[in-house]
XYZ file of N, CA, C and O in Angstrom:
756
model
N 41.737 57.773 54.657
C 40.334 57.695 54.977
C 39.582 58.936 54.503
O 38.407 58.893 54.259
N 40.250 60.070 54.371
C 39.597 61.286 53.915
C 39.500 61.312 52.404
O 40.410 60.895 51.699
N 38.379 61.817 51.891
C 38.223 62.029 50.467
C 38.462 63.518 50.246
O 37.626 64.344 50.555
N 39.654 63.846 49.800
C 40.003 65.227 49.522
C 40.562 65.286 48.111
O 41.200 64.347 47.649
N 40.322 66.394 47.447
C 40.865 66.546 46.122
C 41.219 67.998 45.893
O 40.656 68.891 46.505
N 42.172 68.190 45.055
C 42.574 69.521 44.652
C 43.011 69.413 43.205
O 43.826 68.555 42.854
N 42.436 70.240 42.349
C 42.784 70.183 40.940
C 44.119 70.873 40.712
O 44.389 71.922 41.263
N 44.967 70.241 39.913
C 46.292 70.760 39.626
C 46.486 70.816 38.123
O 45.926 70.016 37.373
N 47.316 71.730 37.683
C 47.694 71.807 36.291
C 48.760 70.743 36.051
O 49.871 70.841 36.579
N 48.440 69.744 35.252
C 49.354 68.625 35.019
C 50.662 69.074 34.378
O 51.689 68.420 34.535
N 50.640 70.205 33.684
C 51.851 70.681 33.028
C 52.953 71.011 34.037
O 54.130 71.026 33.698
N 52.569 71.274 35.280
C 53.563 71.567 36.301
C 54.377 70.332 36.678
O 55.474 70.446 37.204
N 53.835 69.148 36.431
C 54.457 67.910 36.873
C 54.998 67.043 35.748
O 55.781 66.139 35.984
N 54.553 67.300 34.557
C 54.923 66.455 33.421
C 55.547 67.345 32.345
O 55.008 68.398 32.014
N 56.648 66.915 31.782
C 57.364 67.750 30.820
C 56.585 67.954 29.527
O 56.727 68.972 28.879
N 55.746 67.000 29.134
C 54.933 67.189 27.936
C 53.544 66.592 28.172
O 53.413 65.519 28.758
N 52.489 67.289 27.703
C 51.116 66.808 27.920
C 50.854 65.408 27.377
O 49.982 64.709 27.858
N 51.645 64.975 26.386
C 51.444 63.636 25.826
C 51.708 62.544 26.861
O 51.262 61.415 26.720
N 52.455 62.860 27.917
C 52.775 61.873 28.948
C 51.622 61.637 29.918
O 51.632 60.652 30.646
N 50.623 62.520 29.943
C 49.535 62.423 30.924
C 48.830 61.065 30.874
O 48.665 60.430 31.909
N 48.423 60.565 29.698
C 47.729 59.268 29.699
C 48.555 58.127 30.274
O 48.009 57.162 30.792
N 49.874 58.231 30.189
C 50.730 57.166 30.691
C 50.961 57.277 32.193
O 51.179 56.289 32.870
N 50.927 58.474 32.729
C 51.162 58.685 34.156
C 49.882 58.594 34.980
O 49.932 58.242 36.145
N 48.750 58.934 34.398
C 47.495 58.964 35.147
C 47.143 57.623 35.781
O 46.820 57.585 36.968
N 47.200 56.503 35.059
C 46.876 55.219 35.715
C 47.753 54.931 36.928
O 47.265 54.445 37.951
N 49.025 55.244 36.842
C 49.922 55.005 37.976
C 49.560 55.904 39.157
O 49.569 55.460 40.308
N 49.212 57.146 38.873
C 48.800 58.072 39.942
C 47.520 57.588 40.617
O 47.415 57.592 41.846
N 46.561 57.170 39.814
C 45.295 56.670 40.361
C 45.520 55.435 41.217
O 44.978 55.318 42.312
N 46.318 54.528 40.715
C 46.593 53.300 41.450
C 47.315 53.599 42.759
O 47.027 52.998 43.788
N 48.202 54.565 42.739
C 48.952 54.943 43.934
C 48.018 55.412 45.055
O 48.260 55.138 46.223
N 46.933 56.099 44.696
C 45.990 56.573 45.715
C 44.799 55.627 45.896
O 43.839 55.950 46.581
N 44.871 54.452 45.272
C 43.887 53.412 45.524
C 42.715 53.343 44.571
O 41.783 52.580 44.792
N 42.744 54.122 43.509
C 41.640 54.075 42.555
C 41.972 53.165 41.393
O 43.047 53.243 40.809
N 41.026 52.305 41.048
C 41.221 51.384 39.951
C 40.581 51.865 38.668
O 40.842 51.330 37.599
N 39.733 52.905 38.767
C 38.985 53.342 37.582
C 38.630 54.809 37.709
O 38.209 55.269 38.770
N 38.812 55.549 36.626
C 38.385 56.941 36.514
C 37.711 57.099 35.169
O 38.222 56.617 34.154
N 36.574 57.760 35.185
C 35.874 58.032 33.939
C 35.335 59.452 33.982
O 34.850 59.903 35.021
N 35.444 60.145 32.874
C 34.798 61.447 32.759
C 33.529 61.266 31.936
O 33.495 60.441 31.015
N 32.501 62.015 32.296
C 31.202 61.895 31.639
C 30.779 63.279 31.159
O 30.692 64.199 31.981
N 30.527 63.453 29.863
C 30.045 64.757 29.407
C 28.724 65.089 30.108
O 27.836 64.244 30.215
N 28.625 66.316 30.613
C 27.405 66.751 31.289
C 26.816 67.954 30.569
O 27.461 68.542 29.693
N 25.602 68.310 30.943
C 24.861 69.368 30.260
C 25.132 70.707 30.942
O 24.454 71.100 31.888
N 26.161 71.391 30.468
C 26.492 72.735 30.959
C 27.085 73.490 29.770
O 26.452 73.546 28.730
N 28.252 74.013 29.882
C 28.896 74.652 28.735
C 29.744 73.603 28.025
O 29.943 72.504 28.535
N 30.258 73.951 26.872
C 31.061 73.006 26.101
C 32.244 72.507 26.945
O 32.816 73.248 27.722
N 32.549 71.256 26.792
C 33.632 70.574 27.504
C 33.460 70.605 29.024
O 34.412 70.825 29.770
N 32.238 70.345 29.479
C 31.970 70.184 30.913
C 31.807 68.698 31.191
O 31.129 67.998 30.437
N 32.411 68.256 32.289
C 32.409 66.825 32.584
C 32.154 66.557 34.052
O 32.595 67.310 34.914
N 31.468 65.459 34.306
C 31.390 64.895 35.637
C 32.493 63.847 35.741
O 33.099 63.461 34.735
N 32.744 63.390 36.949
C 33.808 62.409 37.162
C 33.268 61.232 37.961
O 32.535 61.414 38.933
N 33.644 60.038 37.561
C 33.321 58.819 38.304
C 34.647 58.157 38.669
O 35.463 57.870 37.793
N 34.847 57.949 39.972
C 36.054 57.289 40.480
C 35.641 56.044 41.243
O 34.754 56.109 42.096
N 36.272 54.927 40.920
C 36.011 53.692 41.647
C 37.280 53.287 42.394
O 38.341 53.145 41.796
N 37.129 53.112 43.691
C 38.261 52.746 44.538
C 38.447 51.235 44.523
O 37.496 50.472 44.347
N 39.672 50.795 44.723
C 39.965 49.357 44.722
C 39.285 48.623 45.868
O 39.111 47.408 45.808
N 38.883 49.361 46.916
C 38.165 48.740 48.034
C 36.669 48.579 47.745
O 35.933 48.074 48.582
N 36.232 49.029 46.557
C 34.863 48.785 46.142
C 33.904 49.967 46.209
O 32.776 49.858 45.742
N 34.306 51.095 46.760
C 33.381 52.223 46.798
C 33.562 53.111 45.578
O 34.593 53.096 44.921
N 32.500 53.866 45.286
C 32.481 54.698 44.080
C 32.114 56.126 44.455
O 31.161 56.368 45.196
N 32.858 57.087 43.911
C 32.626 58.511 44.117
C 32.240 59.132 42.784
O 32.909 58.898 41.772
N 31.160 59.913 42.786
C 30.715 60.608 41.579
C 30.626 62.092 41.893
O 30.026 62.488 42.897
N 31.224 62.914 41.035
C 31.183 64.370 41.181
C 30.564 64.943 39.916
O 31.061 64.696 38.812
N 29.473 65.689 40.077
C 28.737 66.167 38.911
C 29.376 67.341 38.201
O 29.227 67.492 36.992
N 30.075 68.207 38.928
C 30.459 69.474 38.330
C 29.190 70.276 38.064
O 28.100 69.902 38.504
N 29.296 71.383 37.355
C 28.114 72.178 37.000
C 27.356 71.454 35.902
O 27.944 71.093 34.878
N 26.054 71.257 36.105
C 25.286 70.527 35.098
C 23.791 70.621 35.334
O 23.333 70.861 36.449
N 23.058 70.405 34.286
C 21.634 70.089 34.368
C 21.575 68.595 34.707
O 22.580 67.891 34.564
N 20.423 68.098 35.140
C 20.314 66.645 35.350
C 20.728 65.921 34.068
O 20.379 66.335 32.965
N 21.485 64.856 34.225
C 22.146 64.233 33.083
C 22.052 62.706 33.176
O 22.626 62.104 34.087
N 21.362 62.090 32.224
C 21.167 60.642 32.259
C 22.485 59.877 32.100
O 22.636 58.789 32.648
N 23.447 60.450 31.365
C 24.740 59.788 31.198
C 25.472 59.687 32.540
O 26.088 58.673 32.845
N 25.371 60.737 33.350
C 26.003 60.707 34.668
C 25.294 59.703 35.570
O 25.933 58.967 36.312
N 23.967 59.655 35.483
C 23.194 58.689 36.269
C 23.644 57.268 35.933
O 23.916 56.472 36.826
N 23.755 56.966 34.654
C 24.167 55.618 34.231
C 25.585 55.289 34.685
O 25.840 54.206 35.225
N 26.500 56.216 34.465
C 27.902 55.966 34.811
C 28.103 55.843 36.319
O 28.976 55.114 36.774
N 27.277 56.540 37.094
C 27.445 56.542 38.541
C 26.541 55.586 39.289
O 26.487 55.612 40.524
N 25.837 54.729 38.576
C 24.859 53.823 39.198
C 25.435 53.147 40.451
O 26.511 52.578 40.426
N 24.694 53.256 41.550
C 25.095 52.614 42.792
C 26.235 53.309 43.515
O 26.911 52.693 44.343
N 26.454 54.590 43.218
C 27.573 55.324 43.828
C 27.500 55.286 45.352
O 26.430 55.386 45.934
N 28.654 55.149 45.965
C 28.741 55.241 47.424
C 28.511 56.682 47.850
O 27.837 56.950 48.841
N 29.089 57.615 47.095
C 28.951 59.039 47.387
C 28.773 59.805 46.090
O 29.596 59.698 45.185
N 27.689 60.564 46.011
C 27.437 61.488 44.905
C 27.592 62.900 45.446
O 26.944 63.256 46.438
N 28.454 63.680 44.822
C 28.567 65.106 45.130
C 27.958 65.822 43.933
O 28.494 65.754 42.821
N 26.810 66.446 44.164
C 26.060 67.039 43.045
C 25.762 68.502 43.313
O 25.376 68.880 44.409
N 25.932 69.314 42.291
C 25.609 70.724 42.419
C 24.103 70.925 42.549
O 23.314 70.178 41.983
N 23.724 71.928 43.319
C 22.318 72.287 43.513
C 22.256 73.814 43.608
O 21.914 74.379 44.635
N 22.623 74.453 42.519
C 22.774 75.904 42.506
C 21.487 76.633 42.866
O 21.515 77.629 43.572
N 20.370 76.120 42.398
C 19.109 76.841 42.566
C 18.140 76.107 43.473
O 18.091 74.876 43.486
N 17.341 76.875 44.200
C 16.264 76.316 44.991
C 15.261 75.660 44.039
O 15.177 76.026 42.859
N 14.501 74.736 44.533
C 13.613 73.932 43.691
C 12.559 74.726 42.947
O 12.107 74.319 41.885
N 12.162 75.879 43.464
C 11.142 76.658 42.763
C 11.737 77.634 41.744
O 11.039 78.479 41.194
N 13.017 77.483 41.435
C 13.675 78.338 40.436
C 14.145 77.516 39.235
O 15.230 77.726 38.702
N 13.300 76.589 38.793
C 13.703 75.692 37.704
C 13.922 76.430 36.384
O 14.785 76.036 35.600
N 13.186 77.498 36.127
C 13.386 78.263 34.883
C 14.782 78.862 34.846
O 15.479 78.779 33.826
N 15.210 79.437 35.965
C 16.553 80.002 36.039
C 17.616 78.910 35.911
O 18.638 79.095 35.242
N 17.366 77.781 36.544
C 18.315 76.663 36.469
C 18.472 76.181 35.032
O 19.588 75.930 34.570
N 17.367 76.056 34.329
C 17.427 75.620 32.930
C 18.185 76.633 32.077
O 19.023 76.257 31.255
N 17.905 77.910 32.281
C 18.552 78.961 31.480
C 20.057 78.998 31.711
O 20.825 79.226 30.776
N 20.489 78.756 32.942
C 21.916 78.847 33.273
C 22.615 77.491 33.283
O 23.783 77.386 33.645
N 21.859 76.448 32.916
C 22.394 75.088 32.824
C 22.978 74.601 34.142
O 24.104 74.091 34.201
N 22.195 74.773 35.186
C 22.531 74.268 36.513
C 21.358 73.407 36.988
O 20.354 73.278 36.302
N 21.481 72.828 38.168
C 20.432 71.983 38.729
C 19.774 72.669 39.921
O 20.409 73.450 40.622
N 18.514 72.314 40.139
C 17.833 72.719 41.361
C 18.100 71.647 42.418
O 18.565 70.549 42.100
N 17.762 71.963 43.642
C 17.904 70.981 44.722
C 17.066 69.748 44.404
O 17.538 68.609 44.500
N 15.827 69.972 43.999
C 14.924 68.856 43.686
C 15.489 67.988 42.562
O 15.447 66.758 42.630
N 16.037 68.620 41.533
C 16.604 67.864 40.413
C 17.832 67.060 40.846
O 18.004 65.908 40.431
N 18.679 67.655 41.667
C 19.867 66.942 42.154
C 19.455 65.722 42.971
O 20.058 64.651 42.863
N 18.416 65.876 43.785
C 17.928 64.748 44.578
C 17.306 63.673 43.688
O 17.417 62.476 43.976
N 16.684 64.087 42.589
C 16.129 63.111 41.643
C 17.265 62.327 40.976
O 17.170 61.115 40.798
N 18.343 63.012 40.638
C 19.516 62.329 40.076
C 20.034 61.299 41.077
O 20.324 60.156 40.721
N 20.133 61.696 42.336
C 20.615 60.774 43.386
C 19.717 59.544 43.486
O 20.205 58.422 43.619
N 18.414 59.765 43.412
C 17.454 58.656 43.486
C 17.612 57.718 42.291
O 17.688 56.501 42.449
N 17.670 58.287 41.085
C 17.813 57.471 39.872
C 19.151 56.738 39.837
O 19.231 55.616 39.350
N 20.183 57.373 40.364
C 21.510 56.779 40.389
C 21.612 55.699 41.472
O 22.515 54.881 41.447
N 20.671 55.713 42.405
C 20.696 54.821 43.562
C 21.958 55.058 44.388
O 22.602 54.125 44.879
N 22.294 56.352 44.527
C 23.449 56.743 45.328
C 23.160 56.450 46.795
O 22.061 56.716 47.279
N 24.127 55.910 47.489
C 23.958 55.586 48.902
C 23.961 56.837 49.771
O 23.265 56.896 50.783
N 24.758 57.850 49.369
C 24.805 59.101 50.113
C 25.075 60.230 49.124
O 25.821 60.049 48.158
N 24.454 61.374 49.363
C 24.594 62.523 48.468
C 24.953 63.768 49.262
O 24.349 64.034 50.306
N 25.927 64.490 48.746
C 26.265 65.803 49.299
C 25.942 66.828 48.218
O 26.458 66.740 47.098
N 25.069 67.761 48.565
C 24.710 68.831 47.639
C 25.664 69.998 47.844
O 26.035 70.329 48.969
N 26.042 70.619 46.733
C 27.017 71.706 46.796
C 26.690 72.773 45.767
O 25.769 72.609 44.959
N 27.451 73.857 45.762
C 27.379 74.922 44.770
C 26.057 75.692 44.847
O 25.420 75.959 43.846
N 25.656 76.065 46.047
C 24.434 76.842 46.223
C 24.684 78.287 45.817
O 25.700 78.865 46.169
N 23.735 78.860 45.110
C 23.872 80.251 44.695
C 23.628 81.183 45.870
O 22.636 81.046 46.586
N 24.505 82.151 46.047
C 24.308 83.146 47.099
C 23.216 84.140 46.719
O 22.724 84.868 47.567
N 22.831 84.158 45.462
C 21.754 85.058 45.045
C 20.387 84.556 45.498
O 19.436 85.314 45.546
N 20.299 83.283 45.783
C 19.024 82.669 46.164
C 19.242 81.896 47.455
O 19.319 80.672 47.449
N 19.349 82.590 48.584
C 19.806 81.960 49.826
C 18.763 81.149 50.584
O 19.026 80.710 51.686
N 17.601 80.899 50.002
C 16.595 80.103 50.685
C 17.149 78.700 50.947
O 17.750 78.090 50.067
N 16.951 78.179 52.152
C 17.498 76.871 52.490
C 16.814 75.768 51.694
O 15.621 75.826 51.407
N 17.566 74.769 51.346
C 17.101 73.659 50.518
C 16.229 72.702 51.327
O 16.675 71.647 51.750
N 14.975 73.055 51.531
C 14.091 72.252 52.377
C 13.779 70.848 51.862
O 13.498 69.977 52.685
N 13.829 70.556 50.559
C 13.534 69.174 50.146
C 14.448 68.129 50.776
O 14.057 66.981 50.922
N 15.646 68.504 51.156
C 16.550 67.512 51.731
C 16.139 67.111 53.135
O 16.643 66.143 53.679
N 15.209 67.847 53.721
C 14.741 67.507 55.063
C 13.596 66.493 55.032
O 13.162 66.026 56.069
N 13.097 66.174 53.828
C 12.002 65.210 53.728
C 12.461 63.842 54.198
O 13.625 63.462 54.070
N 11.517 63.089 54.740
C 11.832 61.792 55.333
C 12.478 60.818 54.356
O 13.349 60.038 54.732
N 12.092 60.886 53.083
C 12.654 59.948 52.109
C 14.163 60.106 51.939
O 14.850 59.200 51.492
N 14.698 61.271 52.318
C 16.130 61.514 52.199
C 16.837 61.496 53.553
O 18.035 61.753 53.622
N 16.104 61.200 54.605
C 16.681 61.208 55.961
C 17.901 60.291 56.034
O 17.851 59.122 55.662
N 18.997 60.859 56.494
C 20.223 60.081 56.659
C 20.998 59.825 55.389
O 22.052 59.207 55.413
N 20.515 60.318 54.232
C 21.170 60.040 52.960
C 21.685 61.276 52.246
O 22.309 61.166 51.207
N 21.359 62.463 52.794
C 21.701 63.703 52.100
C 22.261 64.713 53.086
O 21.789 64.818 54.223
N 23.265 65.456 52.615
C 23.837 66.550 53.413
C 24.176 67.695 52.472
O 24.118 67.551 51.245
N 24.521 68.811 53.052
C 24.948 69.956 52.256
C 26.417 70.239 52.531
O 26.902 70.051 53.642
N 27.108 70.664 51.492
C 28.528 70.994 51.619
C 28.679 72.444 52.034
O 27.762 73.251 51.860
N 29.831 72.751 52.575
C 30.174 74.128 52.871
C 31.652 74.308 52.540
O 32.389 73.329 52.355
N 32.068 75.544 52.423
C 33.444 75.835 52.017
C 34.458 75.133 52.914
O 34.300 75.108 54.130
N 35.463 74.567 52.291
C 36.585 73.895 52.949
C 36.166 72.645 53.727
O 36.884 72.181 54.598
N 35.023 72.084 53.394
C 34.543 70.887 54.071
C 35.454 69.705 53.749
O 35.851 69.497 52.617
N 35.770 68.945 54.751
C 36.579 67.746 54.602
C 36.059 66.734 55.609
O 35.917 67.044 56.793
N 35.748 65.543 55.120
C 35.190 64.522 56.007
C 35.598 63.143 55.508
O 35.632 62.904 54.301
N 35.917 62.236 56.424
C 36.210 60.871 55.979
C 34.945 60.250 55.378
O 33.838 60.481 55.866
N 35.111 59.489 54.342
C 33.981 58.820 53.702
C 33.195 57.993 54.715
O 31.970 57.945 54.677
N 33.892 57.399 55.655
C 33.233 56.551 56.651
C 32.351 57.338 57.619
O 31.582 56.754 58.369
N 32.458 58.664 57.605
C 31.660 59.474 58.534
C 30.599 60.327 57.855
O 29.976 61.163 58.506
N 30.389 60.137 56.568
C 29.378 60.943 55.883
C 27.993 60.750 56.490
O 27.178 61.663 56.465
N 27.756 59.592 57.083
C 26.443 59.334 57.691
C 26.145 60.294 58.843
O 25.004 60.447 59.245
N 27.171 60.955 59.375
C 26.958 61.906 60.473
C 26.522 63.284 59.977
O 26.016 64.087 60.756
N 26.758 63.583 58.718
C 26.465 64.910 58.194
C 24.997 65.331 58.308
O 24.724 66.486 58.617
N 24.027 64.440 58.069
C 22.637 64.891 58.170
C 22.265 65.468 59.545
O 21.373 66.304 59.648
N 22.957 65.062 60.585
C 22.649 65.606 61.914
C 22.984 67.093 62.005
O 22.512 67.785 62.905
N 23.789 67.596 61.073
C 24.134 69.018 61.051
C 23.090 69.876 60.344
O 23.125 71.105 60.447
N 22.168 69.244 59.618
C 21.202 70.009 58.822
C 20.395 71.023 59.633
O 20.235 72.163 59.188
N 19.876 70.686 60.811
C 19.124 71.702 61.567
C 19.972 72.927 61.917
O 19.492 74.059 61.855
N 21.231 72.696 62.247
C 22.123 73.810 62.575
C 22.367 74.661 61.323
O 22.304 75.895 61.373
N 22.646 73.997 60.210
C 22.880 74.716 58.957
C 21.628 75.486 58.552
O 21.708 76.623 58.091
N 20.467 74.887 58.751
C 19.213 75.572 58.434
C 19.056 76.834 59.290
O 18.665 77.879 58.788
N 19.390 76.758 60.562
C 19.321 77.932 61.439
C 20.287 79.018 60.979
O 19.953 80.202 60.982
N 21.490 78.618 60.589
C 22.477 79.585 60.102
C 21.965 80.249 58.830
O 22.023 81.460 58.671
N 21.443 79.433 57.904
C 20.884 79.964 56.671
C 19.786 80.965 56.980
O 19.739 82.044 56.406
N 18.882 80.609 57.883
C 17.760 81.494 58.231
C 18.280 82.810 58.794
O 17.788 83.888 58.439
N 19.276 82.749 59.664
C 19.848 83.965 60.245
C 20.493 84.825 59.166
O 20.345 86.049 59.171
N 21.192 84.198 58.236
C 21.827 84.952 57.162
C 20.800 85.590 56.238
O 20.975 86.721 55.794
N 19.722 84.864 55.952
C 18.671 85.414 55.102
C 17.995 86.578 55.806
O 17.744 87.621 55.203
N 17.715 86.443 57.110
C 17.121 87.539 57.869
C 18.031 88.753 57.858
O 17.598 89.881 57.642
N 19.312 88.528 58.082
C 20.287 89.611 58.070
C 20.345 90.237 56.685
O 20.372 91.451 56.528
N 20.316 89.384 55.671
C 20.365 89.833 54.292
C 19.152 90.696 53.968
O 19.275 91.742 53.347
N 17.970 90.258 54.379
C 16.748 91.019 54.122
C 16.805 92.390 54.785
O 16.368 93.384 54.223
N 17.357 92.459 55.992
C 17.434 93.738 56.694
C 18.423 94.688 56.026
O 18.302 95.901 56.148
N 19.391 94.147 55.280
C 20.351 94.991 54.566
C 19.870 95.348 53.166
O 20.553 96.043 52.428
N 18.712 94.816 52.785
C 18.099 95.107 51.491
C 19.032 94.797 50.322
O 19.223 95.604 49.426
N 19.631 93.633 50.343
C 20.504 93.206 49.262
C 20.136 91.777 48.868
O 19.476 91.079 49.630
N 20.556 91.342 47.697
C 20.200 90.014 47.221
C 21.280 88.980 47.490
O 21.182 87.858 47.055
N 22.363 89.347 48.155
C 23.464 88.433 48.362
C 23.673 88.119 49.835
O 23.477 88.967 50.689
N 24.092 86.903 50.088
C 24.451 86.492 51.449
C 25.961 86.548 51.544
O 26.668 86.095 50.652
N 26.467 87.109 52.611
C 27.903 87.144 52.843
C 28.264 86.030 53.793
O 27.707 85.935 54.876
N 29.188 85.186 53.390
C 29.612 84.064 54.241
C 30.844 84.455 54.992
O 31.755 85.001 54.549
């Protein structure tokens, strides 16, 4: 029931890299996935998003680091869960463009265009600790949450995550206040 993942070096498990294409379908099927697709995204060379479709009918999309990307939107259409990076606050679009990351507003636009049922925003920059207020707008009520380190939640319970937003916002505010009093640009978690 939990959606957890950990990236592993396939060379540790397979004697030669040529065997990976033959073993991957069996591994996916073993954990219940009928389809995996990688989608080139707009970041550095060889950056990819991932689309996984489970045999029970739900779809998981993970953006990785990227600018908003129409290919990911198309591949992930109707996703049950979109995990999208939102490195920069919405008013830092110039910085986001320069560093090839997304703003909160852009990530939410991707979710809207993709018609994702639920979105978890992740990869917030500690240099810009302002809380992502666009996710509190009514149009996203109950459909958006923010990730935190070591977060693990069953897919069936993602609908509970938005209830944590006020608490997370208070924590963010306290950290920003503490950060301002220390006269530094970084938040310590």
